[in-house]
Amino acid sequence: MTKRKIIIDCDPGQDDAVMLLLALACPDELDILGITTVAGNVPLDLTQRNARIMCELSGNTDVPVFAGCDRPMNRELVTAENVHGKTGIDGVDIYQPDMPLQGQHAVDFIIETLLAAEDDSITLVPTGPLTNIGQAISGQPEILPKIKEIVMMGGAMREGGNTSPSAEFNILVDPEAAHIVLRCGRPVTIAPLDMTHQAMVTRERLEQIRQIDSPIGTAVVGMMEFFNRFDSEKYGSDGAPLHDPCTIAYLLKPELFEGKMCNVEVETDSPLTGGHTAVDFWGVTGRPKNTNWLYRVDANGFFKLLIERLKG
Ligand code: BDR
Ligand code: CA
C-alpha cells in the first residue's frame, strides 16, 4: 500500500492531541512529513509544546514539529481555555519536552515541502484555525498544484455554531484564512460540527479507551475526562464530540463517512455572523461545488478504529 504523505496543521487542544496520537499510530498508511502548529485553542507557545509532548508520548520524536503563526491573518487571536484548560491539554502531565522544536517557521516549511514535491502528492490536514495554510497559499500560490487534498475540521451547517450562534471555532478565529482555503481550487473535504457531534465520547466509549491500559490510553482518558466536562454541561450530552480525529479517520477509512459535494463560503464581514460557513447543501445558488461536506459518520466504526489503532 502506498503511504499517503501528509502535513498536519494543528492547535492542540485535547482533540487535536488525540488526532495526533491516532495519526502517529498509523505509520503503514500515513507518512507524516511534519506537524505544524498554529495559535488557536491556546497560544502558539503552548500548541507547539503540546504537539511535541504527543510525539514523545507515542515515541515519535523523529517527526519534525514546527511553530507557525501566533495570530490570525487579519484580526486578534481568540483562544478557548474555557474548553481546553489553561494548558490546552489539561488532563495529562505537562512538561517541557526534550525533542526540539524546528527552527524553521511552519509556513516556510509548508511552502518549501510543497514546492519540492510532485504535483497532487501531499495532503494537508488542518485541525485548527487555517492561518498557516492561508498564509502559505497567499504567499506562494505555486504550491497549489502540489496539494492532493485538504482534509480539515471546521465549520457547521445544521449544528449552528459552537463559539458564536452561527460559527464554529476554527473558522471563527480566522475567517480570512478559511476563505483563502475554500477558494483555493484544490479538493477540500470538511469534517464539520454536523458530523463530529455524532462522534461522542460517551461514558461507555471512555471505559473502552480506559481498557487500553497503556501510557497512551491513560493520557487519552485523562484528556477526554477533562474535555467531556465542558461539553456535557453545555449540550446536556453524554460526553463531548471528538472533532479533530475525524480527519485522520477519514483518511484511513473514508467508508465510515458520508459526504456531499457542496459550495461552501465563509462570512468574513459581518460582526454578527463572522466565521459562519454558508453551505449550499441543496445546490440552490449554482456556485461551484468546492467542498466535500461530511455530514454523517458511523460513530461506532470510528471509535472501533480509534481504539484499535491506539492499542497499537
Ligand atoms: C474545533 O475547535 C477546537 O476547540 C477543537 O480543537 C476543534 O478543532 C471544534 O470546533
Ligand atoms: Ca483543533
CSV table of C-alpha atoms and ligand atoms in Angstrom, one decimal:
chain,number,residue,atom,x,y,z
A,1,MET,CA,0.0,0.0,0.0
A,2,THR,CA,1.4,3.5,-0.8
A,3,LYS,CA,1.5,5.7,2.2
A,4,ARG,CA,-0.3,9.0,2.0
A,5,LYS,CA,2.1,11.9,2.5
A,6,ILE,CA,0.5,14.4,4.9
A,7,ILE,CA,1.3,17.6,6.8
A,8,ILE,CA,-0.8,18.0,9.9
A,9,ASP,CA,-1.5,21.6,11.0
A,10,CYS,CA,-3.0,21.8,14.5
A,11,ASP,CA,-3.6,23.7,17.7
A,12,PRO,CA,-3.6,21.1,20.5
A,13,GLY,CA,-6.2,21.1,22.2
A,14,GLN,CA,-7.2,17.7,23.7
A,15,ASP,CA,-9.0,16.6,20.5
A,16,ASP,CA,-6.0,17.7,18.3
A,17,ALA,CA,-3.8,15.7,20.7
A,18,VAL,CA,-5.9,12.5,20.2
A,19,MET,CA,-5.8,13.2,16.4
A,20,LEU,CA,-2.0,13.3,16.6
A,21,LEU,CA,-1.9,10.1,18.6
A,22,LEU,CA,-4.1,8.4,16.1
A,23,ALA,CA,-2.1,9.7,13.1
A,24,LEU,CA,1.2,8.8,14.7
A,25,ALA,CA,-0.1,5.2,15.3
A,26,CYS,CA,-0.6,4.6,11.6
A,27,PRO,CA,2.9,4.5,10.1
A,28,ASP,CA,1.9,2.0,7.4
A,29,GLU,CA,-0.7,4.3,6.0
A,30,LEU,CA,0.5,7.8,6.8
A,31,ASP,CA,3.8,9.4,6.0
A,32,ILE,CA,3.8,12.4,8.3
A,33,LEU,CA,6.2,14.9,6.8
A,34,GLY,CA,5.8,17.3,9.6
A,35,ILE,CA,3.4,18.7,12.3
A,36,THR,CA,2.9,22.4,12.0
A,37,THR,CA,1.3,24.3,14.8
A,38,VAL,CA,-0.8,27.5,15.0
A,39,ALA,CA,-2.3,29.7,17.6
A,40,GLY,CA,-5.9,28.7,18.3
A,41,ASN,CA,-7.2,26.8,21.3
A,42,VAL,CA,-4.3,28.2,23.3
A,43,PRO,CA,-1.4,30.5,22.2
A,44,LEU,CA,1.3,29.2,19.9
A,45,ASP,CA,4.0,28.6,22.5
A,46,LEU,CA,1.6,26.1,24.1
A,47,THR,CA,0.3,24.4,20.9
A,48,GLN,CA,3.8,23.7,19.7
A,49,ARG,CA,4.8,22.3,23.1
A,50,ASN,CA,1.7,20.2,23.3
A,51,ALA,CA,2.4,18.7,19.8
A,52,ARG,CA,5.9,17.7,20.9
A,53,ILE,CA,4.5,16.1,24.1
A,54,MET,CA,2.3,13.9,22.0
A,55,CYS,CA,5.2,12.9,19.8
A,56,GLU,CA,7.3,12.0,22.8
A,57,LEU,CA,4.4,10.1,24.5
A,58,SER,CA,4.0,8.0,21.4
A,59,GLY,CA,7.7,7.5,20.7
A,60,ASN,CA,7.7,9.6,17.5
A,61,THR,CA,10.5,12.1,18.2
A,62,ASP,CA,11.7,11.8,14.6
A,63,VAL,CA,8.6,13.6,13.3
A,64,PRO,CA,9.5,17.3,13.0
A,65,VAL,CA,7.3,19.9,14.8
A,66,PHE,CA,7.2,23.5,13.6
A,67,ALA,CA,5.7,26.6,15.1
A,68,GLY,CA,3.7,28.9,12.8
A,69,CYS,CA,1.6,31.9,13.1
A,70,ASP,CA,0.9,33.3,16.5
A,71,ARG,CA,-2.2,35.2,15.5
A,72,PRO,CA,-4.8,35.2,12.7
A,73,MET,CA,-4.1,36.9,9.3
A,74,ASN,CA,-6.3,40.0,10.0
A,75,ARG,CA,-7.6,40.0,13.5
A,76,GLU,CA,-6.8,39.5,17.1
A,77,LEU,CA,-6.5,35.9,18.4
A,78,VAL,CA,-9.4,34.3,20.2
A,79,THR,CA,-8.5,31.3,22.3
A,80,ALA,CA,-10.6,28.6,24.1
A,81,GLU,CA,-9.1,27.9,27.5
A,82,ASN,CA,-12.7,27.7,28.8
A,83,VAL,CA,-13.0,24.5,26.8
A,84,HIS,CA,-9.4,23.1,26.9
A,85,GLY,CA,-8.0,24.4,30.1
A,86,LYS,CA,-5.0,26.7,30.6
A,87,THR,CA,-2.5,24.3,29.1
A,88,GLY,CA,-4.7,23.3,26.1
A,89,ILE,CA,-4.3,19.6,27.1
A,90,ASP,CA,-5.4,19.6,30.7
A,91,GLY,CA,-5.8,16.0,31.8
A,92,VAL,CA,-2.2,14.9,31.0
A,93,ASP,CA,1.1,15.5,32.7
A,94,ILE,CA,2.6,18.7,31.2
A,95,TYR,CA,6.4,19.1,30.9
A,96,GLN,CA,8.9,20.7,28.6
A,97,PRO,CA,9.7,18.0,26.0
A,98,ASP,CA,13.3,17.1,25.2
A,99,MET,CA,12.6,16.8,21.5
A,100,PRO,CA,13.5,20.1,19.8
A,101,LEU,CA,11.1,22.5,18.1
A,102,GLN,CA,12.3,23.0,14.5
A,103,GLY,CA,13.9,26.4,13.8
A,104,GLN,CA,12.0,26.9,10.5
A,105,HIS,CA,8.7,28.8,10.5
A,106,ALA,CA,5.8,26.4,9.8
A,107,VAL,CA,4.6,28.5,6.8
A,108,ASP,CA,8.1,28.3,5.3
A,109,PHE,CA,8.2,24.5,5.9
A,110,ILE,CA,4.8,24.1,4.2
A,111,ILE,CA,5.9,26.1,1.2
A,112,GLU,CA,9.3,24.5,0.9
A,113,THR,CA,8.0,21.0,1.2
A,114,LEU,CA,5.2,21.5,-1.3
A,115,LEU,CA,7.4,23.3,-3.8
A,116,ALA,CA,9.8,20.3,-3.7
A,117,ALA,CA,7.0,17.8,-4.1
A,118,GLU,CA,5.4,16.3,-7.2
A,119,ASP,CA,2.0,17.6,-8.3
A,120,ASP,CA,-1.0,16.1,-6.4
A,121,SER,CA,1.2,14.5,-3.9
A,122,ILE,CA,0.6,16.0,-0.4
A,123,THR,CA,-2.5,16.0,1.7
A,124,LEU,CA,-2.8,18.9,4.2
A,125,VAL,CA,-4.7,18.1,7.4
A,126,PRO,CA,-5.6,21.3,9.3
A,127,THR,CA,-7.5,20.9,12.6
A,128,GLY,CA,-7.1,24.4,14.0
A,129,PRO,CA,-7.6,27.9,12.6
A,130,LEU,CA,-6.4,28.0,9.0
A,131,THR,CA,-3.8,30.8,9.4
A,132,ASN,CA,-0.7,28.8,8.4
A,133,ILE,CA,-2.3,27.3,5.4
A,134,GLY,CA,-3.9,30.6,4.3
A,135,GLN,CA,-0.5,32.4,4.7
A,136,ALA,CA,1.3,29.7,2.7
A,137,ILE,CA,-1.2,29.7,-0.2
A,138,SER,CA,-1.4,33.5,-0.4
A,139,GLY,CA,2.4,33.9,0.0
A,140,GLN,CA,3.3,31.2,-2.6
A,141,PRO,CA,0.4,30.2,-4.9
A,142,GLU,CA,2.7,27.9,-6.8
A,143,ILE,CA,2.3,25.4,-4.0
A,144,LEU,CA,-1.3,24.8,-5.1
A,145,PRO,CA,-0.8,22.1,-7.7
A,146,LYS,CA,1.2,20.1,-5.2
A,147,ILE,CA,-1.7,19.7,-2.9
A,148,LYS,CA,-3.5,16.5,-3.4
A,149,GLU,CA,-6.3,17.3,-0.9
A,150,ILE,CA,-7.1,19.4,2.1
A,151,VAL,CA,-8.9,17.4,4.8
A,152,MET,CA,-9.9,19.8,7.6
A,153,MET,CA,-12.0,20.1,10.7
A,154,GLY,CA,-14.2,23.2,10.8
A,155,GLY,CA,-17.5,24.9,10.1
A,156,ALA,CA,-21.1,23.9,10.6
A,157,MET,CA,-24.4,24.0,8.9
A,158,ARG,CA,-27.2,22.3,10.9
A,159,GLU,CA,-25.3,22.5,14.1
A,160,GLY,CA,-25.1,26.3,14.0
A,161,GLY,CA,-22.0,27.3,15.9
A,162,ASN,CA,-20.1,26.4,19.0
A,163,THR,CA,-18.3,29.7,19.6
A,164,SER,CA,-20.9,32.1,18.3
A,165,PRO,CA,-24.5,31.3,17.4
A,166,SER,CA,-23.5,30.7,13.8
A,167,ALA,CA,-19.8,30.0,13.8
A,168,GLU,CA,-17.5,27.1,14.6
A,169,PHE,CA,-14.3,27.9,16.5
A,170,ASN,CA,-11.6,27.1,13.8
A,171,ILE,CA,-13.4,29.2,11.2
A,172,LEU,CA,-14.4,32.0,13.6
A,173,VAL,CA,-10.8,32.5,14.7
A,174,ASP,CA,-9.5,33.2,11.2
A,175,PRO,CA,-12.3,33.6,8.6
A,176,GLU,CA,-10.0,35.3,6.1
A,177,ALA,CA,-7.7,32.3,6.1
A,178,ALA,CA,-10.6,29.9,5.8
A,179,HIS,CA,-11.8,32.0,2.8
A,180,ILE,CA,-8.5,31.5,1.1
A,181,VAL,CA,-8.5,27.8,1.7
A,182,LEU,CA,-12.1,27.3,0.4
A,183,ARG,CA,-11.4,29.3,-2.7
A,184,CYS,CA,-8.0,27.7,-3.4
A,185,GLY,CA,-9.3,25.4,-6.1
A,186,ARG,CA,-7.8,22.2,-4.7
A,187,PRO,CA,-10.0,19.3,-3.4
A,188,VAL,CA,-11.3,20.2,0.1
A,189,THR,CA,-13.0,17.8,2.5
A,190,ILE,CA,-14.5,19.3,5.6
A,191,ALA,CA,-15.3,17.5,8.9
A,192,PRO,CA,-17.8,20.0,10.4
A,193,LEU,CA,-19.7,20.1,13.7
A,194,ASP,CA,-22.7,18.5,12.0
A,195,MET,CA,-20.7,15.3,11.7
A,196,THR,CA,-18.3,15.5,14.7
A,197,HIS,CA,-21.3,15.9,17.0
A,198,GLN,CA,-22.2,12.3,16.1
A,199,ALA,CA,-18.8,11.1,17.4
A,200,MET,CA,-19.4,11.5,21.1
A,201,VAL,CA,-17.0,10.3,23.8
A,202,THR,CA,-19.8,8.6,25.8
A,203,ARG,CA,-19.1,7.1,29.2
A,204,GLU,CA,-19.2,3.6,27.6
A,205,ARG,CA,-16.6,4.6,25.0
A,206,LEU,CA,-14.4,6.2,27.6
A,207,GLU,CA,-14.4,2.9,29.5
A,208,GLN,CA,-13.4,1.1,26.4
A,209,ILE,CA,-10.5,3.5,25.9
A,210,ARG,CA,-9.6,3.1,29.6
A,211,GLN,CA,-9.1,-0.6,29.0
A,212,ILE,CA,-6.3,0.1,26.6
A,213,ASP,CA,-4.2,0.3,29.8
A,214,SER,CA,-1.1,1.9,28.4
A,215,PRO,CA,0.5,5.3,28.8
A,216,ILE,CA,-1.3,6.5,25.6
A,217,GLY,CA,-4.6,5.1,26.8
A,218,THR,CA,-4.2,6.8,30.2
A,219,ALA,CA,-3.3,10.1,28.5
A,220,VAL,CA,-6.3,9.9,26.2
A,221,VAL,CA,-8.7,9.1,29.1
A,222,GLY,CA,-7.3,11.9,31.2
A,223,MET,CA,-7.7,14.4,28.4
A,224,MET,CA,-11.2,13.1,27.4
A,225,GLU,CA,-12.4,13.3,31.0
A,226,PHE,CA,-11.4,16.9,31.1
A,227,PHE,CA,-12.8,17.7,27.6
A,228,ASN,CA,-16.1,15.9,28.3
A,229,ARG,CA,-16.9,18.1,31.3
A,230,PHE,CA,-17.4,21.4,29.4
A,231,ASP,CA,-19.4,20.0,26.5
A,232,SER,CA,-21.5,17.6,28.7
A,233,GLU,CA,-22.7,20.6,30.7
A,234,LYS,CA,-23.1,22.8,27.6
A,235,TYR,CA,-25.0,20.4,25.5
A,236,GLY,CA,-26.6,18.2,28.2
A,237,SER,CA,-25.0,15.2,26.4
A,238,ASP,CA,-23.3,12.0,27.4
A,239,GLY,CA,-19.7,13.2,26.7
A,240,ALA,CA,-18.1,15.6,24.1
A,241,PRO,CA,-17.8,15.4,20.4
A,242,LEU,CA,-14.3,14.1,19.3
A,243,HIS,CA,-13.8,16.6,16.5
A,244,ASP,CA,-10.3,16.5,15.1
A,245,PRO,CA,-9.6,12.8,15.0
A,246,CYS,CA,-12.4,12.5,12.4
A,247,THR,CA,-10.0,14.0,9.8
A,248,ILE,CA,-7.4,11.2,10.2
A,249,ALA,CA,-10.2,8.5,10.5
A,250,TYR,CA,-11.5,9.8,7.1
A,251,LEU,CA,-8.0,9.3,5.6
A,252,LEU,CA,-7.8,5.8,7.0
A,253,LYS,CA,-11.4,4.7,6.3
A,254,PRO,CA,-13.4,7.0,4.2
A,255,GLU,CA,-16.2,4.4,4.1
A,256,LEU,CA,-17.1,5.4,7.7
A,257,PHE,CA,-18.3,8.8,6.4
A,258,GLU,CA,-21.0,10.2,4.1
A,259,GLY,CA,-20.3,13.4,2.3
A,260,LYS,CA,-21.8,15.6,-0.4
A,261,MET,CA,-20.1,18.0,-2.8
A,262,CYS,CA,-21.4,21.5,-2.0
A,263,ASN,CA,-20.4,25.1,-2.4
A,264,VAL,CA,-19.2,26.4,1.0
A,265,GLU,CA,-18.3,30.0,1.5
A,266,VAL,CA,-17.2,31.8,4.7
A,267,GLU,CA,-18.7,35.0,6.1
A,268,THR,CA,-15.8,37.4,6.7
A,269,ASP,CA,-17.5,40.8,7.2
A,270,SER,CA,-20.5,40.5,9.5
A,271,PRO,CA,-19.8,41.3,13.2
A,272,LEU,CA,-22.9,39.2,14.0
A,273,THR,CA,-22.2,36.1,11.9
A,274,GLY,CA,-18.4,36.3,11.1
A,275,GLY,CA,-16.9,32.9,10.6
A,276,HIS,CA,-20.2,31.3,9.5
A,277,THR,CA,-19.9,28.7,6.8
A,278,ALA,CA,-22.7,29.1,4.2
A,279,VAL,CA,-23.2,25.6,2.9
A,280,ASP,CA,-25.2,25.2,-0.2
A,281,PHE,CA,-26.3,21.7,0.6
A,282,TRP,CA,-29.2,21.7,-1.8
A,283,GLY,CA,-27.4,23.4,-4.7
A,284,VAL,CA,-29.7,26.4,-4.8
A,285,THR,CA,-27.0,29.0,-5.7
A,286,GLY,CA,-25.4,27.4,-8.7
A,287,ARG,CA,-22.0,28.4,-7.2
A,288,PRO,CA,-19.1,25.9,-7.8
A,289,LYS,CA,-19.1,22.8,-5.6
A,290,ASN,CA,-15.8,23.4,-3.8
A,291,THR,CA,-16.1,21.1,-0.8
A,292,ASN,CA,-16.8,17.5,0.1
A,293,TRP,CA,-19.0,18.2,3.2
A,294,LEU,CA,-19.0,15.3,5.6
A,295,TYR,CA,-22.4,15.2,7.2
A,296,ARG,CA,-22.5,11.7,8.7
A,297,VAL,CA,-20.2,9.2,10.5
A,298,ASP,CA,-20.6,5.6,11.6
A,299,ALA,CA,-19.7,6.6,15.2
A,300,ASN,CA,-19.2,3.0,16.4
A,301,GLY,CA,-16.9,2.3,13.5
A,302,PHE,CA,-15.0,5.4,14.2
A,303,PHE,CA,-14.4,4.6,17.8
A,304,LYS,CA,-13.5,1.0,17.0
A,305,LEU,CA,-10.9,2.2,14.5
A,306,LEU,CA,-9.5,4.8,17.0
A,307,ILE,CA,-9.3,2.3,19.9
A,308,GLU,CA,-7.7,-0.4,17.7
A,309,ARG,CA,-5.0,2.0,16.5
A,310,LEU,CA,-4.3,3.5,19.9
A,311,LYS,CA,-3.8,-0.1,21.3
A,312,GLY,CA,-1.0,-0.5,18.7
B,1,BDR,C1,-12.6,22.7,16.9
B,1,BDR,O1,-12.2,23.8,17.8
B,1,BDR,C2,-11.3,23.4,18.8
B,1,BDR,O2,-11.8,23.7,20.0
B,1,BDR,C3,-11.1,21.9,18.6
B,1,BDR,O3,-9.8,21.6,18.8
B,1,BDR,C4,-11.6,21.6,17.2
B,1,BDR,O4,-10.6,21.7,16.3
B,1,BDR,C5,-14.0,22.4,17.2
B,1,BDR,O5,-14.9,23.5,17.0
B,2,CA,CA,-8.3,21.8,16.9
